[in-house]
Amino acid sequence: MKEFELIKHFFTDQIVKRKDVLKGIGDDCAIINIPAQQNIVVTTDTLVSGVHFPHDTHPNAIGHKAIAVNLSDIAAMGAEPCWLSLAITLPEVDKGWLQSFCDGVFELCEYYNVELIGGDTTQGPLSITVTAQGMIPEGKSLLRSGAQSGDWIYVTGEIGDAALALKHFYNQVSLSQEYVKPLREKLDRPKARVLAGQAIRDYASSAIDLSDGLVSDLNHICQASNVGANIVLDQLPLSKMMLNSLTFDEATSLALVGGDDYELLFTVSEDNKVGMETALANIGTKITCIGQTNKSKILSTTINNEVVPIQAKSFEHFNDK
Ligand code: ADP
Ligand code: MG
């Protein structure tokens, strides 16, 4: 199968056709009609085999994850995802693999009414780069820099499960058999908090999605907003699987530094707390208040009423070894 045949067969025909896409796949560029008084948010994420997903990951999950991690960034801005481009490098043309990958991609596209409007297809070691674009009313984007000292810190869902799955993949932990599959699902098929992101945009002072780990991502908010933060360890939302597989200390440490959860971390002022909680209750998103920002310029945790500065380091590419 040649490049153009492949593009036509796997990427051109799709169910999602948005009215604002004047030209989709098939020309040198896509053309989009942007409504007045909207800002466009743009993000790109690359997934490399063996770095961002284990080599044995199912192609359907790779497709899902490539889209979900980008939608998660759009969600963290409070925006509505609209359009995607997909640059894919494939070692070979394996039709079964590609079909399964595309099913993973288009399932999320259909769910969120996002249209694939272009991309690039090349041969080489497996790597997938997605650019996602979204819309948001002018000036409404949630930035990392908006937190004020005294804001409450919230997180959606539960954290640490993806890191626990990865630990299991590397044989660093033994799990009860019933947890193996659901934990791997958390790693392979993260849920982008698209609706939650839009629901908090009128209330939150700052937001970020949890890709690198709680400490690392909270630190991004603190640096950008020029505040410190304290996390109350026994308030971290940990799944039953985490609590039953690890000691409390191990579970909280993993939840602090483990990446790949793609939950939203956000801050909200005392005045906006009730409005935000109501907005999220209306869409059925679980949230937990895990701490508060402060004037200190450092990150700390509280356990048994004792405040301890955080030293833990999350995963970073190219970190000093
Ligand atoms: P060009 O050479 O002008 O950059 P290409 O020949 O690479 O264009 O691609 C032809 C068309 O197919 C373009 O509209 C491009 O955006 C689209 N396309 C190529 N690869 C993909 C892909 N993996 N997913 C979606 N669209 C793709
Ligand atoms: Mg061209």
Tab-separated table of C-alpha atoms in Angstrom, residues 94-315:
chain	number	residue	atom	x	y	z
A	94	ASP	CA	0.536	-3.232	8.801
A	95	LYS	CA	-3.126	-2.827	7.881
A	96	GLY	CA	-4.454	-4.609	10.966
A	97	TRP	CA	-2.299	-2.437	13.235
A	98	LEU	CA	-3.336	0.768	11.445
A	99	GLN	CA	-7.037	-0.089	11.527
A	100	SER	CA	-6.901	-0.729	15.251
A	101	PHE	CA	-4.888	2.477	15.807
A	102	CYS	CA	-7.422	4.484	13.766
A	103	ASP	CA	-10.330	2.973	15.699
A	104	GLY	CA	-8.701	4.274	18.896
A	105	VAL	CA	-8.215	7.721	17.324
A	106	PHE	CA	-11.666	8.095	15.796
A	107	GLU	CA	-13.543	6.793	18.819
A	108	LEU	CA	-12.371	9.854	20.760
A	109	CYS	CA	-12.845	12.162	17.755
A	110	GLU	CA	-16.465	11.110	17.489
A	111	TYR	CA	-17.094	11.362	21.213
A	112	TYR	CA	-15.831	14.948	21.326
A	113	ASN	CA	-16.822	16.032	17.799
A	114	VAL	CA	-13.224	16.682	16.818
A	115	GLU	CA	-12.265	16.458	13.130
A	116	LEU	CA	-8.920	15.160	11.857
A	117	ILE	CA	-8.013	17.838	9.295
A	118	GLY	CA	-4.527	16.844	8.172
A	119	GLY	CA	-1.199	15.343	8.997
A	120	ASP	CA	1.856	13.640	7.619
A	121	THR	CA	2.726	9.980	7.036
A	122	THR	CA	6.329	8.786	6.990
A	123	GLN	CA	8.373	5.623	7.445
A	124	GLY	CA	10.730	5.038	10.394
A	125	PRO	CA	10.640	3.995	14.074
A	126	LEU	CA	7.092	4.241	15.477
A	127	SER	CA	6.295	7.761	16.631
A	128	ILE	CA	3.054	9.725	16.706
A	129	THR	CA	2.689	13.477	16.922
A	130	VAL	CA	-0.729	15.046	17.290
A	131	THR	CA	-1.530	18.737	17.158
A	132	ALA	CA	-4.891	19.612	18.642
A	133	GLN	CA	-6.686	22.915	18.391
A	134	GLY	CA	-9.607	24.154	20.385
A	135	MET	CA	-11.847	27.176	20.787
A	136	ILE	CA	-12.562	29.299	23.809
A	137	PRO	CA	-14.314	32.669	24.230
A	138	GLU	CA	-11.764	35.498	24.097
A	139	GLY	CA	-9.778	35.950	27.291
A	140	LYS	CA	-11.359	33.005	29.105
A	141	SER	CA	-8.410	30.580	28.926
A	142	LEU	CA	-7.262	29.042	32.196
A	143	LEU	CA	-3.573	29.797	32.665
A	144	ARG	CA	-0.981	28.332	35.005
A	145	SER	CA	-0.195	31.826	36.212
A	146	GLY	CA	-3.480	32.836	37.827
A	147	ALA	CA	-3.255	31.234	41.282
A	148	GLN	CA	-3.359	33.581	44.293
A	149	SER	CA	-2.031	32.829	47.756
A	150	GLY	CA	-4.821	31.201	49.795
A	151	ASP	CA	-6.545	29.505	46.831
A	152	TRP	CA	-7.732	25.948	47.328
A	153	ILE	CA	-6.029	23.208	45.280
A	154	TYR	CA	-8.226	20.591	43.662
A	155	VAL	CA	-7.679	17.499	41.568
A	156	THR	CA	-10.178	15.512	39.485
A	157	GLY	CA	-10.530	11.723	39.734
A	158	GLU	CA	-7.861	9.577	41.411
A	159	ILE	CA	-4.104	9.822	41.020
A	160	GLY	CA	-1.209	7.375	40.892
A	161	ASP	CA	-2.892	4.451	39.138
A	162	ALA	CA	-1.024	4.950	35.842
A	163	ALA	CA	2.305	5.040	37.691
A	164	LEU	CA	1.363	1.872	39.571
A	165	ALA	CA	0.592	0.156	36.258
A	166	LEU	CA	3.992	1.190	34.941
A	167	LYS	CA	5.699	-0.131	38.089
A	168	HIS	CA	3.950	-3.435	37.493
A	169	PHE	CA	5.092	-3.466	33.858
A	170	TYR	CA	8.693	-3.105	35.073
A	171	ASN	CA	8.193	-5.875	37.680
A	172	GLN	CA	8.749	-3.435	40.538
A	173	VAL	CA	5.563	-4.331	42.357
A	174	SER	CA	3.336	-7.368	42.640
A	175	LEU	CA	-0.371	-6.803	42.158
A	176	SER	CA	-3.433	-8.791	42.970
A	177	GLN	CA	-4.467	-10.402	39.655
A	178	GLU	CA	-7.827	-8.592	39.555
A	179	TYR	CA	-6.053	-5.187	39.486
A	180	VAL	CA	-3.686	-5.882	36.575
A	181	LYS	CA	-6.136	-5.161	33.764
A	182	PRO	CA	-7.959	-2.131	35.194
A	183	LEU	CA	-4.655	-0.498	36.152
A	184	ARG	CA	-3.201	-1.081	32.696
A	185	GLU	CA	-6.361	0.528	31.274
A	186	LYS	CA	-5.654	3.640	33.348
A	187	LEU	CA	-2.162	3.827	31.813
A	188	ASP	CA	-3.244	2.991	28.258
A	189	ARG	CA	-6.530	4.856	27.993
A	190	PRO	CA	-6.394	8.017	30.061
A	191	LYS	CA	-9.596	10.038	30.157
A	192	ALA	CA	-9.115	13.603	29.060
A	193	ARG	CA	-11.186	15.801	31.392
A	194	VAL	CA	-12.685	17.790	28.543
A	195	LEU	CA	-16.049	18.599	30.121
A	196	ALA	CA	-14.539	19.319	33.530
A	197	GLY	CA	-12.096	21.793	31.964
A	198	GLN	CA	-14.923	23.777	30.410
A	199	ALA	CA	-17.010	23.526	33.593
A	200	ILE	CA	-14.299	25.117	35.779
A	201	ARG	CA	-13.268	27.899	33.440
A	202	ASP	CA	-15.548	30.491	35.024
A	203	TYR	CA	-14.364	29.606	38.532
A	204	ALA	CA	-10.761	28.348	38.611
A	205	SER	CA	-7.840	30.774	39.012
A	206	SER	CA	-5.330	28.420	37.345
A	207	ALA	CA	-5.222	24.920	35.879
A	208	ILE	CA	-2.853	22.305	34.468
A	209	ASP	CA	-3.278	18.682	33.449
A	210	LEU	CA	-1.312	16.026	35.322
A	211	SER	CA	1.107	14.549	32.808
A	212	ASP	CA	4.455	14.614	34.626
A	213	GLY	CA	3.192	14.051	38.170
A	214	LEU	CA	1.472	16.035	40.914
A	215	VAL	CA	4.572	17.649	42.429
A	216	SER	CA	6.076	18.580	39.092
A	217	ASP	CA	2.835	19.955	37.660
A	218	LEU	CA	1.831	21.783	40.855
A	219	ASN	CA	5.293	23.295	40.792
A	220	HIS	CA	4.553	24.664	37.304
A	221	ILE	CA	1.489	26.455	38.670
A	222	CYS	CA	3.419	27.737	41.699
A	223	GLN	CA	6.326	29.039	39.603
A	224	ALA	CA	4.039	30.693	37.071
A	225	SER	CA	1.807	32.193	39.772
A	226	ASN	CA	4.604	33.076	42.196
A	227	VAL	CA	3.059	31.213	45.129
A	228	GLY	CA	3.889	28.196	47.308
A	229	ALA	CA	1.613	25.269	48.042
A	230	ASN	CA	0.896	22.714	50.712
A	231	ILE	CA	-0.669	19.310	50.047
A	232	VAL	CA	-2.387	17.360	52.807
A	233	LEU	CA	-1.184	13.813	52.179
A	234	ASP	CA	-4.108	11.928	53.669
A	235	GLN	CA	-6.475	13.862	51.437
A	236	LEU	CA	-4.913	12.622	48.179
A	237	PRO	CA	-7.564	10.719	46.175
A	238	LEU	CA	-6.093	7.223	45.920
A	239	SER	CA	-7.897	4.276	44.384
A	240	LYS	CA	-8.688	1.107	46.284
A	241	MET	CA	-6.164	-0.575	43.971
A	242	MET	CA	-3.397	1.787	45.153
A	243	LEU	CA	-4.293	1.432	48.812
A	244	ASN	CA	-4.541	-2.356	48.652
A	245	SER	CA	-1.318	-2.824	46.677
A	246	LEU	CA	1.035	-0.470	48.535
A	247	THR	CA	1.629	0.835	52.043
A	248	PHE	CA	0.174	4.304	52.724
A	249	ASP	CA	3.654	5.873	52.468
A	250	GLU	CA	4.405	4.138	49.169
A	251	ALA	CA	0.999	5.023	47.756
A	252	THR	CA	1.215	8.716	48.632
A	253	SER	CA	4.812	8.939	47.347
A	254	LEU	CA	3.779	7.384	44.065
A	255	ALA	CA	0.764	9.678	43.792
A	256	LEU	CA	3.047	12.683	44.342
A	257	VAL	CA	5.599	11.866	41.653
A	258	GLY	CA	3.923	9.391	39.279
A	259	GLY	CA	2.968	10.720	35.864
A	260	ASP	CA	0.445	9.925	33.141
A	261	ASP	CA	-2.781	10.427	35.119
A	262	TYR	CA	-4.160	13.198	32.872
A	263	GLU	CA	-6.408	14.448	35.629
A	264	LEU	CA	-6.877	18.200	36.046
A	265	LEU	CA	-5.134	20.071	38.841
A	266	PHE	CA	-6.572	23.515	39.494
A	267	THR	CA	-6.845	26.284	42.028
A	268	VAL	CA	-9.934	28.161	43.080
A	269	SER	CA	-10.505	31.094	45.443
A	270	GLU	CA	-12.666	30.718	48.551
A	271	ASP	CA	-15.335	32.878	46.844
A	272	ASN	CA	-15.590	30.611	43.788
A	273	LYS	CA	-15.443	27.295	45.639
A	274	VAL	CA	-19.167	26.598	45.847
A	275	GLY	CA	-19.847	27.638	42.231
A	276	MET	CA	-17.058	25.375	40.995
A	277	GLU	CA	-18.158	22.425	43.135
A	278	THR	CA	-21.723	22.770	41.847
A	279	ALA	CA	-20.581	23.006	38.206
A	280	LEU	CA	-18.557	19.804	38.553
A	281	ALA	CA	-21.256	17.974	40.506
A	282	ASN	CA	-23.626	18.747	37.601
A	283	ILE	CA	-21.416	16.822	35.177
A	284	GLY	CA	-20.634	14.063	37.675
A	285	THR	CA	-16.882	14.645	37.925
A	286	LYS	CA	-15.269	13.557	41.169
A	287	ILE	CA	-13.022	16.225	42.671
A	288	THR	CA	-10.945	16.391	45.833
A	289	CYS	CA	-9.532	19.391	47.653
A	290	ILE	CA	-5.916	18.387	48.404
A	291	GLY	CA	-4.437	21.550	49.848
A	292	GLN	CA	-3.953	25.265	49.575
A	293	THR	CA	-1.566	27.745	48.013
A	294	ASN	CA	0.416	30.114	50.246
A	295	LYS	CA	2.971	32.930	50.206
A	296	SER	CA	5.944	30.671	51.008
A	297	LYS	CA	7.426	29.997	47.512
A	298	ILE	CA	7.978	26.321	48.401
A	299	LEU	CA	6.024	23.103	48.084
A	300	SER	CA	5.273	21.158	51.234
A	301	THR	CA	3.088	18.357	52.496
A	302	THR	CA	1.204	17.936	55.721
A	303	ILE	CA	0.980	14.568	57.432
A	304	ASN	CA	-0.186	14.158	61.059
A	305	ASN	CA	-0.253	17.957	61.368
A	306	GLU	CA	3.454	18.131	60.516
A	307	VAL	CA	4.522	20.270	57.541
A	308	VAL	CA	7.418	18.806	55.522
A	309	PRO	CA	9.054	20.467	52.464
A	310	ILE	CA	8.937	18.330	49.317
A	311	GLN	CA	12.154	17.120	47.744
A	312	ALA	CA	10.778	14.390	45.481
A	313	LYS	CA	11.585	14.741	41.802
A	314	SER	CA	9.156	13.735	39.096
A	315	PHE	CA	10.026	12.279	35.737
